[in-house]
């Protein structure tokens, strides 16, 4: 069985001789790789403008644009810069080999080749690329963690300390309305800090493998009800309608703690971006006997389409202020997607600026 590092990797094979493509393609497909073909340099560049690949096997001697020029052109494009290019060619002279590396190639295999050698080199370079991506994600996670600790976690405590200091020194001269406002600010700061700390703790447990996935049958309606009770005070202050449309009879087979974390973060996010007088609904839809879809919809500010793809990425984190200047880190939504995936499901976003958003995810129905 192929290990996770090379599973489902995609490879572009570029060669102007159909027989060569057929031989290489058969070897790679037999190993479970996803293969696409190009018979010219121009066709290869067209592929690379529409699809991401984990590796490119590139012939050199082709009519029109040769392999060296193809490699040079694709490396000039930012999104293709890290794709490993392995030259697979009959040209075996030292000058060609040196030129292949100088234009951006990572390896050089001469024809005729041994099938075992080809597979071994392909797997090695795909593994190296996957590991490089994982290392970048680990570094992004570390940077995000320190950013949250040094900046986002400090802000609510600064607010709590500042307003508490004002109350201690000036409460005698304050009106009841001023006192209420300051107490409200302290409460909001404490709640923001608590929610953030809770997400950080859950996230750190997840990243270090200490958060076990423990599914069992339970009432989804009851779990959602318990979560929403935490937010009725927040919605009352913003005059937001918050409703649970999932009856207690709806049951799922899932990890209740993780599902509660997903709902908590999605509802908290919806409250943050829904203006006064808005509406938030938690609903469900049966997809089939084994699966159902849960949705959290709001009538909030919505999300620009070009920002949606960045919401679940640590290295391009998307975070903005809420309708009442509420702060956030984006960590909650990243946790949501990670936990949904642990359940074998997917999360989708439907949003329109000025109209609101719908976050949907799937869960397994109750098992007998």
Coordinates of C-alpha atoms in Angstrom, one line a residue:
X1 CA 0.0 0.0 0.0
X2 CA 1.3 3.5 -0.9
X3 CA 2.1 5.7 2.1
X4 CA 0.2 8.9 2.8
X5 CA 3.0 11.1 1.5
X6 CA 2.6 10.0 -2.1
X7 CA -1.0 8.9 -2.2
X8 CA -3.1 10.5 -4.9
X9 CA -0.2 12.5 -6.3
X10 CA -0.7 14.0 -9.8
X11 CA 2.0 13.8 -12.5
X12 CA 2.2 15.6 -15.9
X13 CA 4.0 13.6 -18.5
X14 CA 5.3 15.7 -21.4
X15 CA 6.6 13.8 -24.5
X16 CA 5.9 14.3 -28.3
X17 CA 6.0 10.5 -28.9
X18 CA 2.7 8.8 -28.0
X19 CA 4.4 5.4 -27.4
X20 CA 6.6 6.9 -24.7
X21 CA 3.6 8.5 -23.0
X22 CA 1.8 5.1 -23.1
X23 CA 4.7 3.2 -21.5
X24 CA 5.4 5.8 -18.8
X25 CA 1.7 6.4 -18.1
X26 CA 1.1 2.7 -17.7
X27 CA 3.9 2.3 -15.1
X28 CA 2.7 5.3 -13.1
X29 CA -1.0 4.5 -13.2
X30 CA -0.3 1.0 -12.1
X31 CA 1.2 2.6 -8.9
X32 CA -1.9 4.6 -8.4
X33 CA -0.8 8.0 -9.6
X34 CA -3.1 10.5 -11.3
X35 CA -1.7 11.1 -14.8
X36 CA -2.2 13.8 -17.4
X37 CA -0.4 14.0 -20.7
X38 CA 0.9 16.7 -23.0
X39 CA 2.5 16.1 -26.4
X40 CA 4.1 19.6 -26.8
X41 CA 5.6 22.3 -24.6
X42 CA 2.7 24.6 -25.4
X43 CA 0.2 22.0 -24.3
X44 CA 2.1 21.4 -21.1
X45 CA 2.1 25.1 -20.2
X46 CA -1.7 25.2 -20.9
X47 CA -2.1 22.3 -18.4
X48 CA -0.1 24.2 -15.8
X49 CA -2.2 27.2 -16.1
X50 CA -5.3 25.3 -15.0
X51 CA -4.1 22.5 -12.7
X52 CA -1.6 21.9 -9.9
X53 CA 0.8 18.9 -10.3
X54 CA 3.0 17.2 -7.8
X55 CA 5.7 16.4 -10.4
X56 CA 6.4 16.8 -14.1
X57 CA 8.2 14.3 -16.3
X58 CA 9.6 16.3 -19.2
X59 CA 11.2 15.2 -22.5
X60 CA 13.8 17.5 -24.0
X61 CA 13.8 16.9 -27.7
X62 CA 10.4 18.1 -28.9
X63 CA 9.4 20.1 -32.0
X64 CA 8.9 23.8 -31.4
X65 CA 9.5 24.5 -27.7
X66 CA 12.0 22.1 -26.3
X67 CA 12.0 20.8 -22.7
X68 CA 14.6 23.3 -21.5
X69 CA 12.4 26.2 -22.6
X70 CA 9.3 24.6 -21.1
X71 CA 11.0 24.2 -17.8
X72 CA 12.4 27.8 -17.9
X73 CA 8.9 29.2 -18.7
X74 CA 7.0 27.2 -16.0
X75 CA 9.6 28.1 -13.3
X76 CA 9.0 31.8 -14.1
X77 CA 5.4 31.4 -12.9
X78 CA 5.1 31.7 -9.1
X79 CA 2.5 29.0 -8.6
X80 CA 4.7 26.5 -10.5
X81 CA 8.0 27.4 -8.9
X82 CA 8.0 24.5 -6.4
X83 CA 6.9 21.7 -8.7
X84 CA 9.7 19.3 -9.2
X85 CA 10.7 18.7 -12.9
X86 CA 12.4 15.5 -13.8
X87 CA 13.9 15.4 -17.3
X88 CA 13.2 12.0 -19.0
X89 CA 15.2 12.0 -22.3
X90 CA 17.5 10.2 -24.6
X91 CA 20.0 13.1 -24.4
X92 CA 22.7 11.9 -22.1
X93 CA 25.7 14.2 -22.8
X94 CA 27.0 16.2 -19.9
X95 CA 26.2 19.6 -21.4
X96 CA 22.5 18.6 -21.6
X97 CA 22.5 17.3 -18.0
X98 CA 24.1 20.5 -16.7
X99 CA 21.6 22.6 -18.7
X100 CA 18.7 20.6 -17.3
X101 CA 19.7 21.4 -13.7
X102 CA 20.5 25.1 -14.6
X103 CA 16.9 25.7 -15.9
X104 CA 15.3 24.3 -12.8
X105 CA 15.2 20.5 -13.1
X106 CA 15.7 18.4 -10.0
X107 CA 16.6 15.1 -11.7
X108 CA 17.7 13.6 -15.0
X109 CA 16.7 10.1 -16.2
X110 CA 18.0 8.9 -19.6
X111 CA 16.1 6.7 -22.0
X112 CA 15.9 3.7 -22.2
X113 CA 15.3 3.6 -18.5
X114 CA 14.6 0.9 -15.9
X115 CA 11.0 0.9 -14.7
X116 CA 12.2 0.4 -11.1
X117 CA 14.5 3.4 -11.3
X118 CA 11.8 5.6 -12.7
X119 CA 9.3 4.7 -10.0
X120 CA 11.9 5.1 -7.3
X121 CA 12.9 8.5 -8.4
X122 CA 9.3 9.7 -8.9
X123 CA 8.4 8.5 -5.4
X124 CA 11.4 10.2 -3.9
X125 CA 10.7 13.6 -5.4
X126 CA 7.0 13.5 -4.7
X127 CA 7.8 12.5 -1.1
X128 CA 10.3 15.4 -0.8
X129 CA 7.7 17.9 -2.1
X130 CA 5.0 16.6 0.2
X131 CA 7.4 16.9 3.1
X132 CA 8.4 20.4 2.1
X133 CA 4.7 21.4 2.0
X134 CA 4.2 19.9 5.4
X135 CA 7.2 21.7 6.8
X136 CA 5.8 25.0 5.5
X137 CA 2.4 24.3 7.1
X138 CA 4.2 23.5 10.4
X139 CA 6.1 26.8 10.2
X140 CA 2.8 28.6 9.4
X141 CA 1.2 26.9 12.4
X142 CA 4.0 27.9 14.7
X143 CA 4.0 31.5 13.4
X144 CA 0.2 31.7 13.8
X145 CA 0.4 30.3 17.4
X146 CA 3.0 32.9 18.4
X147 CA 1.0 35.7 16.7
X148 CA -2.1 34.8 18.6
X149 CA -0.2 34.7 21.9
X150 CA 1.7 37.9 21.4
X151 CA -1.1 40.0 19.8
X152 CA -4.6 38.6 19.8
X153 CA -4.5 37.2 23.3
X154 CA -3.0 40.3 24.7
X155 CA -5.7 42.6 23.3
X156 CA -8.7 41.4 25.4
X157 CA -6.5 41.4 28.6
X158 CA -5.5 45.0 27.9
X159 CA -9.2 45.9 27.6
X160 CA -10.0 44.1 30.8
X161 CA -7.2 45.7 32.7
X162 CA -7.8 49.1 31.3
X163 CA -11.5 49.2 32.1
X164 CA -11.0 47.6 35.5
X165 CA -8.5 50.3 36.3
X166 CA -11.0 53.0 35.3
X167 CA -13.7 51.4 37.5
X168 CA -11.4 51.1 40.5
X169 CA -10.4 54.8 40.4
X170 CA -13.5 56.5 39.1
X171 CA -16.5 54.3 39.8
X172 CA -17.8 56.8 42.5
X173 CA -18.2 59.5 39.9
X174 CA -19.8 57.4 37.2
X175 CA -23.4 57.2 36.2
X176 CA -25.2 53.9 36.2
X177 CA -25.1 53.9 32.3
X178 CA -21.3 54.4 32.3
X179 CA -20.9 51.6 34.9
X180 CA -23.0 49.3 32.8
X181 CA -21.0 50.1 29.7
X182 CA -17.6 49.5 31.3
X183 CA -18.9 46.2 32.9
X184 CA -20.1 45.2 29.4
X185 CA -16.6 45.9 27.9
X186 CA -14.9 43.9 30.7
X187 CA -17.3 41.0 30.1
X188 CA -16.7 41.1 26.3
X189 CA -13.0 41.1 26.8
X190 CA -13.1 38.2 29.3
X191 CA -15.4 36.2 26.9
X192 CA -13.1 36.9 23.9
X193 CA -10.0 35.8 25.9
X194 CA -11.8 32.7 27.2
X195 CA -13.0 31.6 23.7
X196 CA -9.5 32.2 22.3
X197 CA -7.8 30.2 25.1
X198 CA -10.3 27.4 24.6
X199 CA -9.6 27.3 20.9
X200 CA -5.8 27.4 21.5
X201 CA -6.0 24.5 24.0
X202 CA -8.1 22.4 21.6
X203 CA -6.0 23.3 18.7
X204 CA -2.7 22.5 20.5
X205 CA -4.1 19.1 21.6
X206 CA -5.1 18.4 18.0
X207 CA -1.7 19.4 16.5
X208 CA 0.2 17.2 19.0
X209 CA -2.0 14.2 18.5
X210 CA -3.5 14.3 22.0
X211 CA -7.0 14.9 20.9
X212 CA -8.6 11.5 20.4
X213 CA -11.5 11.0 18.0
X214 CA -14.2 9.2 20.0
X215 CA -17.5 8.9 18.0
X216 CA -20.7 7.6 19.6
X217 CA -24.5 8.0 19.0
X218 CA -26.0 11.1 20.5
X219 CA -28.8 13.7 19.9
X220 CA -27.5 16.4 17.6
X221 CA -30.4 18.6 18.6
X222 CA -29.5 18.4 22.3
X223 CA -25.9 19.1 21.6
X224 CA -26.7 22.2 19.5
X225 CA -29.2 23.4 22.2
X226 CA -26.5 23.3 24.8
X227 CA -24.1 25.3 22.7
X228 CA -26.6 28.0 21.7
X229 CA -27.5 28.5 25.4
X230 CA -23.9 30.0 25.8
X231 CA -24.7 32.7 23.2
X232 CA -28.2 34.0 24.1
X233 CA -26.7 36.9 26.1
X234 CA -24.5 37.9 23.2
X235 CA -27.4 37.7 20.7
X236 CA -29.7 39.6 23.0
X237 CA -27.3 42.5 23.2
X238 CA -27.2 42.7 19.4
X239 CA -30.9 41.9 19.1
X240 CA -30.1 38.9 16.9
X241 CA -32.6 36.0 16.4
X242 CA -30.7 32.7 17.2
X243 CA -32.7 29.5 16.5
X244 CA -32.0 25.8 16.6
X245 CA -34.0 24.0 14.0
X246 CA -32.6 20.6 14.8
X247 CA -35.1 18.5 16.9
X248 CA -33.7 16.3 19.6
X249 CA -34.8 13.2 17.6
X250 CA -32.0 13.9 15.1
X251 CA -29.1 11.7 16.1
X252 CA -25.6 11.3 14.7
X253 CA -22.6 9.1 15.1
X254 CA -19.8 11.5 15.9
X255 CA -17.4 12.9 18.5
X256 CA -19.7 15.1 20.6
X257 CA -16.9 17.3 21.9
X258 CA -15.6 18.0 18.4
X259 CA -19.1 18.6 17.0
X260 CA -19.8 21.1 19.9
X261 CA -16.6 22.9 19.1
X262 CA -17.6 23.1 15.4
X263 CA -21.1 24.5 16.2
X264 CA -19.6 26.9 18.9
X265 CA -17.1 28.4 16.5
X266 CA -19.6 28.7 13.6
X267 CA -22.3 30.3 15.8
X268 CA -19.7 32.6 17.4
X269 CA -18.5 33.6 14.0
X270 CA -22.0 34.2 12.7
X271 CA -22.8 36.5 15.7
X272 CA -19.6 38.5 15.1
X273 CA -20.5 39.3 11.5
X274 CA -24.3 39.7 11.9
X275 CA -25.5 43.2 12.5
X276 CA -28.2 44.2 15.0
X277 CA -31.6 42.8 14.2
X278 CA -30.1 40.0 12.1
X279 CA -30.9 36.3 12.1
X280 CA -28.9 33.1 12.7
X281 CA -30.2 29.6 12.2
X282 CA -28.8 26.1 12.8
X283 CA -30.5 23.6 10.6
X284 CA -30.0 20.2 9.1
X285 CA -30.9 18.2 6.0
X286 CA -30.9 14.4 5.5
X287 CA -28.7 13.5 2.5
X288 CA -29.2 9.7 2.7
X289 CA -29.7 7.0 5.3
X290 CA -26.0 7.3 6.4
X291 CA -25.4 11.0 6.2
X292 CA -26.8 14.4 7.0
X293 CA -25.8 18.0 6.5
X294 CA -25.6 20.6 9.2
X295 CA -25.8 24.3 8.4
X296 CA -25.2 27.5 10.2
X297 CA -26.7 30.4 8.3
X298 CA -26.8 34.2 9.0
X299 CA -28.0 37.4 7.5
X300 CA -24.6 39.1 8.2
X301 CA -22.1 41.0 6.1
X302 CA -21.0 38.1 4.0
X303 CA -17.6 37.2 2.6
X304 CA -16.0 38.4 -0.7
X305 CA -15.6 35.5 -3.1
X306 CA -11.8 36.1 -3.4
X307 CA -11.4 35.8 0.3
X308 CA -13.3 32.5 0.8
X309 CA -10.4 30.3 -0.2
X310 CA -8.1 31.9 2.4
X311 CA -10.5 31.3 5.4
X312 CA -9.2 27.8 6.2
X313 CA -5.5 28.5 5.5
X314 CA -3.0 29.3 8.3
X315 CA -0.4 30.8 5.9
X316 CA -2.9 33.2 4.4
X317 CA -5.1 33.7 7.4
X318 CA -8.3 35.6 6.9
X319 CA -9.5 37.7 9.8
X320 CA -11.5 40.9 10.1
X321 CA -13.4 42.9 12.6
X322 CA -17.0 42.1 13.4
X323 CA -20.0 44.5 13.1
X324 CA -19.4 45.7 16.7
X325 CA -15.6 45.8 16.2
X326 CA -15.2 42.3 17.7
X327 CA -11.8 40.9 17.1
X328 CA -10.9 37.4 15.8
X329 CA -8.0 35.2 14.7
X330 CA -9.6 32.9 12.1
X331 CA -8.4 30.0 14.3
X332 CA -11.9 28.8 15.1
X333 CA -12.8 28.2 11.5
X334 CA -9.6 26.4 10.8
X335 CA -10.5 24.1 13.8
X336 CA -13.9 23.5 12.3
X337 CA -12.6 22.3 9.0
X338 CA -10.0 20.1 10.7
X339 CA -12.6 18.5 12.9
X340 CA -15.1 18.0 10.1
X341 CA -12.3 16.1 8.2
X342 CA -11.7 13.9 11.2
X343 CA -15.3 12.8 10.7
X344 CA -14.7 12.0 7.0
X345 CA -16.8 15.0 6.0
X346 CA -16.3 18.2 4.1
X347 CA -17.1 21.8 4.9
X348 CA -18.6 24.2 2.3
X349 CA -19.2 28.0 2.4
X350 CA -21.9 29.8 0.5
X351 CA -21.7 33.6 0.9
X352 CA -22.7 36.9 -0.7
X353 CA -21.5 40.3 0.5
X354 CA -24.2 42.2 2.2
X355 CA -26.6 39.2 2.3
X356 CA -25.0 36.7 4.7
X357 CA -23.2 33.3 4.8
X358 CA -24.0 29.6 5.1
X359 CA -21.5 27.2 6.5
X360 CA -22.4 23.6 5.8
X361 CA -20.7 20.3 6.9
X362 CA -21.6 16.6 6.9
X363 CA -21.9 14.1 9.6
X364 CA -22.7 10.4 9.8
X365 CA -26.2 9.4 10.8
X366 CA -26.8 7.3 14.0
X367 CA -25.5 3.8 13.7
X368 CA -27.5 0.8 14.9

